[in-house]
N, CA, C and O atoms as a DFTB+ gen file, in Angstrom:
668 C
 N C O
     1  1      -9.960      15.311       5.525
     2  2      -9.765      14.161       4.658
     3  2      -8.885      14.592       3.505
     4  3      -9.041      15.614       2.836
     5  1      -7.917      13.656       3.356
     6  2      -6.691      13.992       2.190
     7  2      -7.394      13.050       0.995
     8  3      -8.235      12.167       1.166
     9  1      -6.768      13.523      -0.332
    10  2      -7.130      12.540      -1.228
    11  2      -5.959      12.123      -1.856
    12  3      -5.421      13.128      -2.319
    13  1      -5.333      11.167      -2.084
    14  2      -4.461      11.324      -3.205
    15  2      -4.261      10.845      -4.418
    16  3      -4.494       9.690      -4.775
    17  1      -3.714      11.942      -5.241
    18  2      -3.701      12.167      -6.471
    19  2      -3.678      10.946      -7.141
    20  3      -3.090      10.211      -6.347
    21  1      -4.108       9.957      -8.615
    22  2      -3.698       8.836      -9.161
    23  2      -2.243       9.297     -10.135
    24  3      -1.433       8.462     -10.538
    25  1      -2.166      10.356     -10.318
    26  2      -0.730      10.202     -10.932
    27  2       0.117       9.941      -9.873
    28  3       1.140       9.296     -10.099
    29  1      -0.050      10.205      -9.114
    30  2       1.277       9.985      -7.971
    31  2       1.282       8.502      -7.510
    32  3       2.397       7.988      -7.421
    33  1       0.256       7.776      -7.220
    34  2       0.967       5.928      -7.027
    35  2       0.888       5.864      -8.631
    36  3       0.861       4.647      -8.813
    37  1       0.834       6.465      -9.901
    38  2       1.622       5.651     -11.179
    39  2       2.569       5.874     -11.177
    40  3       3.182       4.929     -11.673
    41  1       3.571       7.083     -10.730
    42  2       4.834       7.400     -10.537
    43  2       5.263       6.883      -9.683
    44  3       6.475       7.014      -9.511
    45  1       4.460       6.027      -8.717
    46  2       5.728       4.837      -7.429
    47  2       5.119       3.964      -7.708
    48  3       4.653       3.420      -6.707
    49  1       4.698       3.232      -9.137
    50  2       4.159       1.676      -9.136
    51  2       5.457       1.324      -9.448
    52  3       5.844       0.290      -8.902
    53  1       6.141       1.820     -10.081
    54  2       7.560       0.741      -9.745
    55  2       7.986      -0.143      -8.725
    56  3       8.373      -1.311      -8.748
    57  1       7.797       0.816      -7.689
    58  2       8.533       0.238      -6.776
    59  2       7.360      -0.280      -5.546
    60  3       7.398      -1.141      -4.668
    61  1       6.332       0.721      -5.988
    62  2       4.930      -0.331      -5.381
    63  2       5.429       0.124      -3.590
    64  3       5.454      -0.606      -2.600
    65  1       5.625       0.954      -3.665
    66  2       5.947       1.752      -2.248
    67  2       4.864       2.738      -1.367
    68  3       5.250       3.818      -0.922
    69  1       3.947       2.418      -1.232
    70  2       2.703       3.038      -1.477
    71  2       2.144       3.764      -0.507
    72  3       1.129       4.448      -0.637
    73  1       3.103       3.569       0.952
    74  2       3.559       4.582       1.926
    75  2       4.206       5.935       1.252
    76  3       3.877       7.064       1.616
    77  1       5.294       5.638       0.087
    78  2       5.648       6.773      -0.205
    79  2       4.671       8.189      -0.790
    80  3       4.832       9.408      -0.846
    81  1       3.504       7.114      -1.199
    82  2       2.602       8.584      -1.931
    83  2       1.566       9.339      -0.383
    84  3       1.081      10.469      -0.440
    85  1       1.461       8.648       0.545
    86  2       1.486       9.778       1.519
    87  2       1.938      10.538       2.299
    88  3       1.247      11.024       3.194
    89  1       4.084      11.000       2.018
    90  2       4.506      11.571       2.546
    91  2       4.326      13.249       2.246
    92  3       5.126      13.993       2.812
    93  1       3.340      13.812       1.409
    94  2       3.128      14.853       0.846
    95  2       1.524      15.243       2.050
    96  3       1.163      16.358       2.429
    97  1       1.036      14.217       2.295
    98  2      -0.287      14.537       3.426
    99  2      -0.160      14.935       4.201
   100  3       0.469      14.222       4.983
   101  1      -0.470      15.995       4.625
   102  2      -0.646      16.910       5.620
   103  2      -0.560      16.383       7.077
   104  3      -1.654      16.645       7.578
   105  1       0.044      15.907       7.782
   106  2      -0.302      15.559       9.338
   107  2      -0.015      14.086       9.378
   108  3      -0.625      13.524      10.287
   109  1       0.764      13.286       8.628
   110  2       0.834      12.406       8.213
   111  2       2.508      11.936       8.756
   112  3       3.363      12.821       8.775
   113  1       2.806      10.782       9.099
   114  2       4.373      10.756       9.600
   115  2       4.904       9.679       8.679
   116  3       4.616       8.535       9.032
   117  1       5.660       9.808       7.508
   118  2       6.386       8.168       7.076
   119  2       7.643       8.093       7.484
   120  3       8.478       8.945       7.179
   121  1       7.874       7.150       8.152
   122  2       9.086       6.728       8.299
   123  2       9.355       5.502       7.975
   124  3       8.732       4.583       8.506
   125  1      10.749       5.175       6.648
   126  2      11.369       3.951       6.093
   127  2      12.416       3.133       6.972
   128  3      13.435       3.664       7.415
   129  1      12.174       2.161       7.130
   130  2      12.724       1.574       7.942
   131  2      13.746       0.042       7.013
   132  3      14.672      -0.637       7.457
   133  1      12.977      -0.017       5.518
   134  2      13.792      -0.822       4.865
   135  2      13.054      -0.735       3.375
   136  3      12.294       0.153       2.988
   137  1      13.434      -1.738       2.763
   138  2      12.826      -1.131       0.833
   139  2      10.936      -1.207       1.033
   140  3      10.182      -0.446       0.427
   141  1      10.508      -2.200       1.924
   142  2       9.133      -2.203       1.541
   143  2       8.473      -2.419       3.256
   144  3       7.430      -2.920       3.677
   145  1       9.813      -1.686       4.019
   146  2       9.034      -1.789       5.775
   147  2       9.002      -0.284       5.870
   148  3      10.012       0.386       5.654
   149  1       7.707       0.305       6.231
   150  2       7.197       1.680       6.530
   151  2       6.655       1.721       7.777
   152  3       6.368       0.568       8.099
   153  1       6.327       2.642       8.787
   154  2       6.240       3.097       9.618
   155  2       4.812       4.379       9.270
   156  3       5.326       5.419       8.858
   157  1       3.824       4.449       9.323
   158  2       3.158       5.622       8.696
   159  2       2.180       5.880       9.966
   160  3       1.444       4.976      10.361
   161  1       2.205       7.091      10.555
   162  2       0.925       6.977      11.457
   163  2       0.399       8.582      11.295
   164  3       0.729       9.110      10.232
   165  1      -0.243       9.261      12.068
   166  2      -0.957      10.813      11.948
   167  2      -0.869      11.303      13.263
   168  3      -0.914      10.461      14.160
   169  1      -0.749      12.534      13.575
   170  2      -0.457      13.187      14.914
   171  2       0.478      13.385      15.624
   172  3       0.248      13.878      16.728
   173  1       1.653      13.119      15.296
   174  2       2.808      13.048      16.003
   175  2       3.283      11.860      16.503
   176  3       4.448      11.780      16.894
   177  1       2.225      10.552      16.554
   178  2       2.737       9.793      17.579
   179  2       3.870       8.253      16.797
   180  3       4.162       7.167      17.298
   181  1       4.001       8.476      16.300
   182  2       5.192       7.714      15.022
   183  2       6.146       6.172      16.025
   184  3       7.128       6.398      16.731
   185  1       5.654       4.983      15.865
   186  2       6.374       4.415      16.530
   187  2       6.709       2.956      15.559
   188  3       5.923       2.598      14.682
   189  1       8.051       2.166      15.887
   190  2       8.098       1.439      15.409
   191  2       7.448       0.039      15.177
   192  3       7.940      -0.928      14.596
   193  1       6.400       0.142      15.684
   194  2       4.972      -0.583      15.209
   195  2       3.686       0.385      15.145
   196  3       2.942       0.810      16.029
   197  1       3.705       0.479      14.406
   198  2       2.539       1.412      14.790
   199  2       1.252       0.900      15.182
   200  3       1.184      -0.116      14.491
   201  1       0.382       0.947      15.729
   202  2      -1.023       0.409      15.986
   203  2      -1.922       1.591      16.049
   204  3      -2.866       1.599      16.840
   205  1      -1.650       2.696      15.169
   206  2      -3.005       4.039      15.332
   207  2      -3.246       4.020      14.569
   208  3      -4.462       4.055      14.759
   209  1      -3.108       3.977      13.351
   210  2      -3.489       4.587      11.845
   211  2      -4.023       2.644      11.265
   212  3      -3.240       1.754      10.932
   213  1      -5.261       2.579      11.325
   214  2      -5.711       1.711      10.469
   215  2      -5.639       2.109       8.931
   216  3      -5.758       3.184       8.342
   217  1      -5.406       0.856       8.540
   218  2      -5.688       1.087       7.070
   219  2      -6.454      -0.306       6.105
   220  3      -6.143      -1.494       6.197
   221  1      -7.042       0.030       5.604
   222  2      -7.699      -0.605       4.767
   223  2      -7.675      -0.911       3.320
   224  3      -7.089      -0.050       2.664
   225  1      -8.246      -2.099       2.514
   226  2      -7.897      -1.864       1.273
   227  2      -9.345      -2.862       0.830
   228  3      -9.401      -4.090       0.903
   229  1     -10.276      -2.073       0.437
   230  2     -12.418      -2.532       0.125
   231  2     -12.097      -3.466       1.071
   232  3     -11.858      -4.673       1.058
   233  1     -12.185      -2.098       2.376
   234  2     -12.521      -3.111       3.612
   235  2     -11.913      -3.979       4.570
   236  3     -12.268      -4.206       5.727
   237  1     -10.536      -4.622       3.649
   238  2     -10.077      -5.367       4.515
   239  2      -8.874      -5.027       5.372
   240  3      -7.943      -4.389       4.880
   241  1      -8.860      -5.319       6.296
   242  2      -7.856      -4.730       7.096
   243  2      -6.260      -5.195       6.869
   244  3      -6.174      -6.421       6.790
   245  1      -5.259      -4.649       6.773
   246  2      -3.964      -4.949       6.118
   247  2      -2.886      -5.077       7.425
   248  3      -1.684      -5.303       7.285
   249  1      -3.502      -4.904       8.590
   250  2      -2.559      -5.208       9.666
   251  2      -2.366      -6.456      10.388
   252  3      -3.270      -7.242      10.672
   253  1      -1.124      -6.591      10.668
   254  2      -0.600      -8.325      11.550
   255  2      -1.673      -8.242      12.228
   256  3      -2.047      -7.238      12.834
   257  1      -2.370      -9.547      12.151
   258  2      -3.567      -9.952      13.198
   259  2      -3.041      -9.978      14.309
   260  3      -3.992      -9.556      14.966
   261  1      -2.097     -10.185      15.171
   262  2      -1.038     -10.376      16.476
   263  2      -0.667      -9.602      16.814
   264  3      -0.429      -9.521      18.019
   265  1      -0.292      -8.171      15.613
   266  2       0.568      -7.050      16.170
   267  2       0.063      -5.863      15.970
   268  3       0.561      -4.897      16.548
   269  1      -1.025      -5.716      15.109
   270  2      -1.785      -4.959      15.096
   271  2      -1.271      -3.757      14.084
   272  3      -1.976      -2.765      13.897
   273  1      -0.355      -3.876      13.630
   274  2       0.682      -2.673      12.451
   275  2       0.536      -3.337      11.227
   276  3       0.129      -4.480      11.020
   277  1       1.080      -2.111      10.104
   278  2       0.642      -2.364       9.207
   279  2       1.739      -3.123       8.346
   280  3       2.951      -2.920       8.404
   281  1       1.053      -4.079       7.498
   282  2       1.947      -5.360       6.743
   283  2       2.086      -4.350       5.349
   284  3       1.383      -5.017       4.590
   285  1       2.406      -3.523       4.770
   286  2       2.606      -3.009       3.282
   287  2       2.961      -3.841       2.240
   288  3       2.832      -3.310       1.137
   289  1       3.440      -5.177       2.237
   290  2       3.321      -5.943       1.109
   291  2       1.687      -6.164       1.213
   292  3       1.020      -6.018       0.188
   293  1       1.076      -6.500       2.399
   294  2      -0.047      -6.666       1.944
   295  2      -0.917      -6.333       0.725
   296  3      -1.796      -7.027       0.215
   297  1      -0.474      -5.107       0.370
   298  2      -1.383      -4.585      -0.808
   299  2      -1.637      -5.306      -1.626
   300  3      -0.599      -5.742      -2.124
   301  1      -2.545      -5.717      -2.090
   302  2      -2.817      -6.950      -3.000
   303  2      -2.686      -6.335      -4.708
   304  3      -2.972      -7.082      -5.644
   305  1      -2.326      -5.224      -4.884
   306  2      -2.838      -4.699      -5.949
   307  2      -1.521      -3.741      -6.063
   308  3      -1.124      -3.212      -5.025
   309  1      -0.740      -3.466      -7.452
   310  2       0.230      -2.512      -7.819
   311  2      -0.430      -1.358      -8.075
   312  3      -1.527      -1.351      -8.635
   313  1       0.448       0.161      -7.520
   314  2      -0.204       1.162      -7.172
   315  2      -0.740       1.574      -8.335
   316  3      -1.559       2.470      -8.128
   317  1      -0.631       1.322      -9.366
   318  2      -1.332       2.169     -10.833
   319  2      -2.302       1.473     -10.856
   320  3      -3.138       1.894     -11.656
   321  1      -2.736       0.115     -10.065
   322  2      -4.270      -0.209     -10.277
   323  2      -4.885      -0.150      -9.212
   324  3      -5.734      -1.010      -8.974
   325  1      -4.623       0.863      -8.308
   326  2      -5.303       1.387      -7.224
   327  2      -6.645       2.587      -7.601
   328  3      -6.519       3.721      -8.061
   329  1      -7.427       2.132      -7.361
   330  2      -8.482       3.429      -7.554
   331  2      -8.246       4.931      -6.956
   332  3      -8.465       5.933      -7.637
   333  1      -7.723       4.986      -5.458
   334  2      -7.925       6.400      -4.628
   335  2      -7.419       5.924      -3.361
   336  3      -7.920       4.900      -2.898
   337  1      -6.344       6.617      -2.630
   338  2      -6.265       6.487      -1.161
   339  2      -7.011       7.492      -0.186
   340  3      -7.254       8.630      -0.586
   341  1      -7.242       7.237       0.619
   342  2      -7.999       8.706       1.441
   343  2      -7.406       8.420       2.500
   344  3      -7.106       7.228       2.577
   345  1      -7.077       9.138       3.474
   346  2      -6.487       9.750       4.436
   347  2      -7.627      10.678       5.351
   348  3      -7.959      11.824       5.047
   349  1      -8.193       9.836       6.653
   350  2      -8.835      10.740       7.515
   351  2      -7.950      10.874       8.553
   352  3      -7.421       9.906       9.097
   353  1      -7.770      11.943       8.841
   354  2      -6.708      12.445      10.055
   355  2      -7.844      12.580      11.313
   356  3      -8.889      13.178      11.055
   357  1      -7.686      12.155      12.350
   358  2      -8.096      12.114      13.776
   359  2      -8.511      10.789      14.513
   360  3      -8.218       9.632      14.211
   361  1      -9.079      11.140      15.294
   362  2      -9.775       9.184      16.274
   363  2     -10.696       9.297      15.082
   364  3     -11.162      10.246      14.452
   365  1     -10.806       7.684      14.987
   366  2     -11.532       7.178      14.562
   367  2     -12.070       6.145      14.942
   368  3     -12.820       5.507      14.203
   369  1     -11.716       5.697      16.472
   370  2     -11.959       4.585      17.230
   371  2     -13.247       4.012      17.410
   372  3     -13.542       2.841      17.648
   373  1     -14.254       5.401      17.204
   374  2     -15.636       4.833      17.537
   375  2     -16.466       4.484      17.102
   376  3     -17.524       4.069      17.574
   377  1     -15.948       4.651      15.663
   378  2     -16.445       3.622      13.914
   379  2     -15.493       2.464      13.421
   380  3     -15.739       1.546      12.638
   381  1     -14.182       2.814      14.198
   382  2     -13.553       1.694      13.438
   383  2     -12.782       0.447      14.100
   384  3     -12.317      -0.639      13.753
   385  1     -12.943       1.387      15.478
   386  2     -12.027      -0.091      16.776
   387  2     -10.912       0.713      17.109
   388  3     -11.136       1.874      16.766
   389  1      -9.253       0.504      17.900
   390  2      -8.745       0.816      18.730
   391  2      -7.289       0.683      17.322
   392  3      -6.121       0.969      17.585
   393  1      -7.529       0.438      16.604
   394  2      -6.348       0.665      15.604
   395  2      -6.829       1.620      14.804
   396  3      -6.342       1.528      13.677
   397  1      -7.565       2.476      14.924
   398  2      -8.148       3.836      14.228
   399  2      -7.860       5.207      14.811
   400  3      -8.323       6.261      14.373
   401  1      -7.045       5.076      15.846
   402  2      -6.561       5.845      17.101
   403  2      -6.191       7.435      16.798
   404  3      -6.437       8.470      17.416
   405  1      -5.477       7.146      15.542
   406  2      -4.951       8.369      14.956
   407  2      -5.605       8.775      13.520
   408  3      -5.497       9.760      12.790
   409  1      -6.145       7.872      13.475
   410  2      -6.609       7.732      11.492
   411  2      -7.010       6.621      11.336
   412  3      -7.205       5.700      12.128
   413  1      -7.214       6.781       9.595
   414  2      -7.817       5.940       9.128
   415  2      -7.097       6.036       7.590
   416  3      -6.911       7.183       7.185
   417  1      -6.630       4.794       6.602
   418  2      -6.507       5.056       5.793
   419  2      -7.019       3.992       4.718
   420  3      -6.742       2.798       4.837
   421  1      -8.020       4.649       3.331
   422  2      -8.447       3.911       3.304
   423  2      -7.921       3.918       1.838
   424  3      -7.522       4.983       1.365
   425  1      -7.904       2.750       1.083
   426  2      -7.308       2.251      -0.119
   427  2      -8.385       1.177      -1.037
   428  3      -8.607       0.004      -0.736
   429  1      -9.123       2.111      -2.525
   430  2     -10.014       1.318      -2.772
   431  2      -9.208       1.079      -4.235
   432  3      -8.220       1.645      -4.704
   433  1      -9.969       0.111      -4.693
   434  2      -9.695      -0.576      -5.979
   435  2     -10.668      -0.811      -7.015
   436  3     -11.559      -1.620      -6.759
   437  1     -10.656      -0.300      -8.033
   438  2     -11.862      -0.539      -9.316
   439  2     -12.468      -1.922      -9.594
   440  3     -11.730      -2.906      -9.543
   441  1     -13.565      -2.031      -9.841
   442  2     -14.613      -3.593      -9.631
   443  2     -13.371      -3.675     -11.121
   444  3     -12.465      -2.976     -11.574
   445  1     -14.056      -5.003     -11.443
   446  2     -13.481      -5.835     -12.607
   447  2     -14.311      -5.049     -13.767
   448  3     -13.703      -4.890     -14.825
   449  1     -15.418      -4.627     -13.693
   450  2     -15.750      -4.193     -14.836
   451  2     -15.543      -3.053     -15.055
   452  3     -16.050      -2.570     -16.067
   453  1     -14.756      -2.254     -14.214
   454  2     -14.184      -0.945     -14.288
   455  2     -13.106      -1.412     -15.359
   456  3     -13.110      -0.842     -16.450
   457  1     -12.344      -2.240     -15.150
   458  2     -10.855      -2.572     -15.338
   459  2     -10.637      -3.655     -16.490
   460  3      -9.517      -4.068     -16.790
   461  1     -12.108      -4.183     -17.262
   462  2     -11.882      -5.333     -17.676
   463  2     -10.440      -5.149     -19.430
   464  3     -10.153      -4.202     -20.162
   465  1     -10.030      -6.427     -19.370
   466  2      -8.950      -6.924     -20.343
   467  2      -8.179      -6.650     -19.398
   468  3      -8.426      -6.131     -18.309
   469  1      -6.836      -7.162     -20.018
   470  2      -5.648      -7.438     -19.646
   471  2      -4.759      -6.611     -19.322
   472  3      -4.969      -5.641     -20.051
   473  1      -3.857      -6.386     -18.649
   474  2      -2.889      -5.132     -18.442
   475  2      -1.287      -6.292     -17.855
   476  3      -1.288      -7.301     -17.149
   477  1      -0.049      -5.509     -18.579
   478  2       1.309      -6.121     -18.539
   479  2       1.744      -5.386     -17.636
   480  3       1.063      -4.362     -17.687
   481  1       2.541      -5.299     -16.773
   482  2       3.525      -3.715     -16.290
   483  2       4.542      -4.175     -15.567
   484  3       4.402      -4.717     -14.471
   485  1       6.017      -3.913     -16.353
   486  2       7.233      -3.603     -15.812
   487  2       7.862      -2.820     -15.255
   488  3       7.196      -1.786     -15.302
   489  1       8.945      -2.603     -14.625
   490  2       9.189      -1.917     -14.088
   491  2      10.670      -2.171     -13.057
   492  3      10.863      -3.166     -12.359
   493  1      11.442      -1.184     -13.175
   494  2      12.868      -1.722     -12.430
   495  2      13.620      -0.405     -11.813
   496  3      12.893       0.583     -11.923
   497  1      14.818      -0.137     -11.223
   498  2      14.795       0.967     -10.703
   499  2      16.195       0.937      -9.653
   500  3      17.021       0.054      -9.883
   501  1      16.395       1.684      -8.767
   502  2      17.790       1.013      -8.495
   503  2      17.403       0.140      -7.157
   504  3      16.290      -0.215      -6.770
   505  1      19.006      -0.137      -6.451
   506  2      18.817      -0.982      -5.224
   507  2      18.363      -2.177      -6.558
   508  3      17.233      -2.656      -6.469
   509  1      18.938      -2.464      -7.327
   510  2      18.078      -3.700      -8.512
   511  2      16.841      -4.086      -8.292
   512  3      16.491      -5.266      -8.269
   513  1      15.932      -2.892      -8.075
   514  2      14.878      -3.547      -8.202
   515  2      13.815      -4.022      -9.206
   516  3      14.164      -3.551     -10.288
   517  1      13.130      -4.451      -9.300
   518  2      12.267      -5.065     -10.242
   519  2      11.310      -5.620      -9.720
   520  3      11.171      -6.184      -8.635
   521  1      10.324      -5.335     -10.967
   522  2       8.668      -5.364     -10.657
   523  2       8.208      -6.040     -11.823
   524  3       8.756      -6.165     -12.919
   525  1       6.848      -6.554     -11.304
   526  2       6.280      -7.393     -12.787
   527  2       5.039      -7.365     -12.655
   528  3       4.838      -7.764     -11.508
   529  1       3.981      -7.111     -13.183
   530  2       2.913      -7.692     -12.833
   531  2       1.967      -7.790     -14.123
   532  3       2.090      -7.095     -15.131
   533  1       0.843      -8.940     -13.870
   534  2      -0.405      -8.761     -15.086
   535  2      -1.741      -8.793     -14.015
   536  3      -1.962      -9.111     -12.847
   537  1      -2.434      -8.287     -15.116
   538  2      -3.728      -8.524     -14.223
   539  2      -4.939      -8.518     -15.459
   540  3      -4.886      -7.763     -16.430
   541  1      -5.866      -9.360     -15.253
   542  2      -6.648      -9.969     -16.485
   543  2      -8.146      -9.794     -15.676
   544  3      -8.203     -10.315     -14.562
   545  1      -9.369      -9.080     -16.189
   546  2     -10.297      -9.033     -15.533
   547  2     -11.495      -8.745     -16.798
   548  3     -11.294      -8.265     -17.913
   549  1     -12.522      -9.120     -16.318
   550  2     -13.874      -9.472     -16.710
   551  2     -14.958      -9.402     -16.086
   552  3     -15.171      -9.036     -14.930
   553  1     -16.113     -10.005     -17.405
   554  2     -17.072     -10.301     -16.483
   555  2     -17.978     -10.938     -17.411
   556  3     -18.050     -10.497     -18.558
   557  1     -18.962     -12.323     -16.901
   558  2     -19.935     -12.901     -17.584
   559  2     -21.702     -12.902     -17.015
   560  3     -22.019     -12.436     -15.921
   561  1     -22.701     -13.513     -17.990
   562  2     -23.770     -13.426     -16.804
   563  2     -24.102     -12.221     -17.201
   564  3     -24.550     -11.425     -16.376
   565  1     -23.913     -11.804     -18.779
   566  2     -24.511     -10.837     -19.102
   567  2     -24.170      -9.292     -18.209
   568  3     -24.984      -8.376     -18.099
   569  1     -22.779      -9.301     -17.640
   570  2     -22.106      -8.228     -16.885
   571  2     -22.881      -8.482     -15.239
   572  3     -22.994      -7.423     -14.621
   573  1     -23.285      -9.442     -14.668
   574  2     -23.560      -9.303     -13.303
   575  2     -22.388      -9.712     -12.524
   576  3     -22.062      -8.991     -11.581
   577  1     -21.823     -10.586     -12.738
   578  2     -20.292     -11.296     -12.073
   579  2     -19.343     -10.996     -13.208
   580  3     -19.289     -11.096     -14.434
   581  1     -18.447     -10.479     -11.938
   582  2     -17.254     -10.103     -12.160
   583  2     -15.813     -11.073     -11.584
   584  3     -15.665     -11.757     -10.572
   585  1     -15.346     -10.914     -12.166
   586  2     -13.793     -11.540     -11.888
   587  2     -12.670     -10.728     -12.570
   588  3     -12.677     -10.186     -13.675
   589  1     -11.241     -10.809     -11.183
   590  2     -10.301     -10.442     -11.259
   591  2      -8.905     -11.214     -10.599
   592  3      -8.704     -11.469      -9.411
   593  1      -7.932     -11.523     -11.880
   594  2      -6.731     -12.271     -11.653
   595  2      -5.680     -11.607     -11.373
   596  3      -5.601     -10.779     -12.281
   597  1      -4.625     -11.424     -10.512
   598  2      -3.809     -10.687     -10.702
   599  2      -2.278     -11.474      -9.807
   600  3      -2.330     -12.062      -8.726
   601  1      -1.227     -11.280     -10.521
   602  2      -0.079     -11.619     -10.235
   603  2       1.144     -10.620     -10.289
   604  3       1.306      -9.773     -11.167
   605  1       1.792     -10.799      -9.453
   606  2       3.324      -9.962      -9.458
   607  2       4.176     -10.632      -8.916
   608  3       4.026     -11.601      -8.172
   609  1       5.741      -9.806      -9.509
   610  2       6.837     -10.006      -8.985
   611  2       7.356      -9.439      -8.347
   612  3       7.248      -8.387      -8.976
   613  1       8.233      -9.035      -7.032
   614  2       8.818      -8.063      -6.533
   615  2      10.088      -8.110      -6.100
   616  3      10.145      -8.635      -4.988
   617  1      11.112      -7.781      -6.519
   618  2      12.919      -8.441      -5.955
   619  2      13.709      -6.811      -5.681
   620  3      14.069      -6.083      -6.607
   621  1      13.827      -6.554      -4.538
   622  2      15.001      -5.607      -3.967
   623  2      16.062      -5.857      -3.377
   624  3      16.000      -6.199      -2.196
   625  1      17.122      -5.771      -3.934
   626  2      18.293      -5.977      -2.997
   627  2      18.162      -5.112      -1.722
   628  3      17.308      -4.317      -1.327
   629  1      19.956      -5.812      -0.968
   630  2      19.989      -4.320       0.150
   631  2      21.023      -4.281       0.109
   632  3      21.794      -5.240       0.075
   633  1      21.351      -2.809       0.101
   634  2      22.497      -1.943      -0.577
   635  2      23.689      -2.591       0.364
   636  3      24.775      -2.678      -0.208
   637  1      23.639      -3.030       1.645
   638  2      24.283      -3.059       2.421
   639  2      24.918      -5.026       2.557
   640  3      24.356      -6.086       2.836
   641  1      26.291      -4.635       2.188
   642  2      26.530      -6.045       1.967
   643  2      26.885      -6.457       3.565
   644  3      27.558      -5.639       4.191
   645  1      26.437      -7.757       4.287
   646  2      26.633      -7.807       5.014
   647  2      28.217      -8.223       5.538
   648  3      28.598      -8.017       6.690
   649  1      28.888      -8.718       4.690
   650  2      30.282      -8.924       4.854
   651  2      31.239      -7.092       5.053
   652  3      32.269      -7.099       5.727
   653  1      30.826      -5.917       4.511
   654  2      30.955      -4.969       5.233
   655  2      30.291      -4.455       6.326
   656  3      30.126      -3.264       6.588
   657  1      29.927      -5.393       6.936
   658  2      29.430      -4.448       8.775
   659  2      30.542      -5.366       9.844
   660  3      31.017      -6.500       9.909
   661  1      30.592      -4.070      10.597
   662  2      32.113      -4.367      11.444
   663  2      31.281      -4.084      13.162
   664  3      30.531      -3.125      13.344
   665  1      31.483      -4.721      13.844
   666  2      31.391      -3.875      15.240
   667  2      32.489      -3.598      16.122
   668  3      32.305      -2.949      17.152
């Protein structure tokens, strides 16, 4: 089991790339395929959908219901308000189903009362990108219920103008 570090998704909440903070994991394959399409699986077996490496985020599963790979905008949450990713390397099929094949990756997030008041965060970078987000959290009921709001922006160009491609 890998852990990874929280300074390292605050150093890619910019770009909220969050495949990128497990290219340092041990046994781990990323491959970029565009600003926010990743490819990530464990063991060698690396394909352009992947369906081995589940991943999760408290639980919920982040892959195309149809295709079974992983959606990475999904992340509901910018990486500096991510709690911890973990990384189990091997099958995991027989706790977790047939998209656990190679791994498991799991992505948790702090309750609201971990996190409560407000938080701003900008952020821009090249390829023009730009990031935005707030997130406002609480809790009433004398701290039993919790609540959490959260919004972002996300805009990347692509470097590649299509009026220069020739065949």
């Amino acid at each position: 089991v890998s852990l990874i570090e929280p300074q390292i998704m605050i150093n890619l909440a910019s770009t909220n790339q969050a495949p990128m903070a497990l290219t340092a994991v041990p046994g781990v394959d990323v491959v970029q395929n565009g600003v926010n399409d990743f490819n990530v699986n464990a063991r060698g077996f690396n394909s352009s959908l992947n369906r081995r490496v589940l991943v999760l985020q408290d639980g919920r599963d982040l892959s195309i219901a149809f295709l079974g790979s992983q959606e990475w905008n999904g992340v509901a949450a910018s990486l500096d308000e991510l709690g911890r990713i973990e990384v189990v390397r091997g099958p995991g099929s027989a706790l977790y189903g047939a998209n656990a094949f190679s791994g498991v990756i799991n992505i948790t997030t702090p309750t609201a009362r971990e996190v409560a008041g407000t938080k701003i965060a900008l952020g821009a970078g090249e390829l023009s990108s730009f990031r935005g987000d707030i997130r406002h959290a609480g809790g009433f009921a004398d701290g039993r219920v919790g609540y959490k709001v959260m919004a972002g922006y996300n805009r990347s160009e692509n470097p590649i103008d299509p009026a220069d491609v020739t065949f």
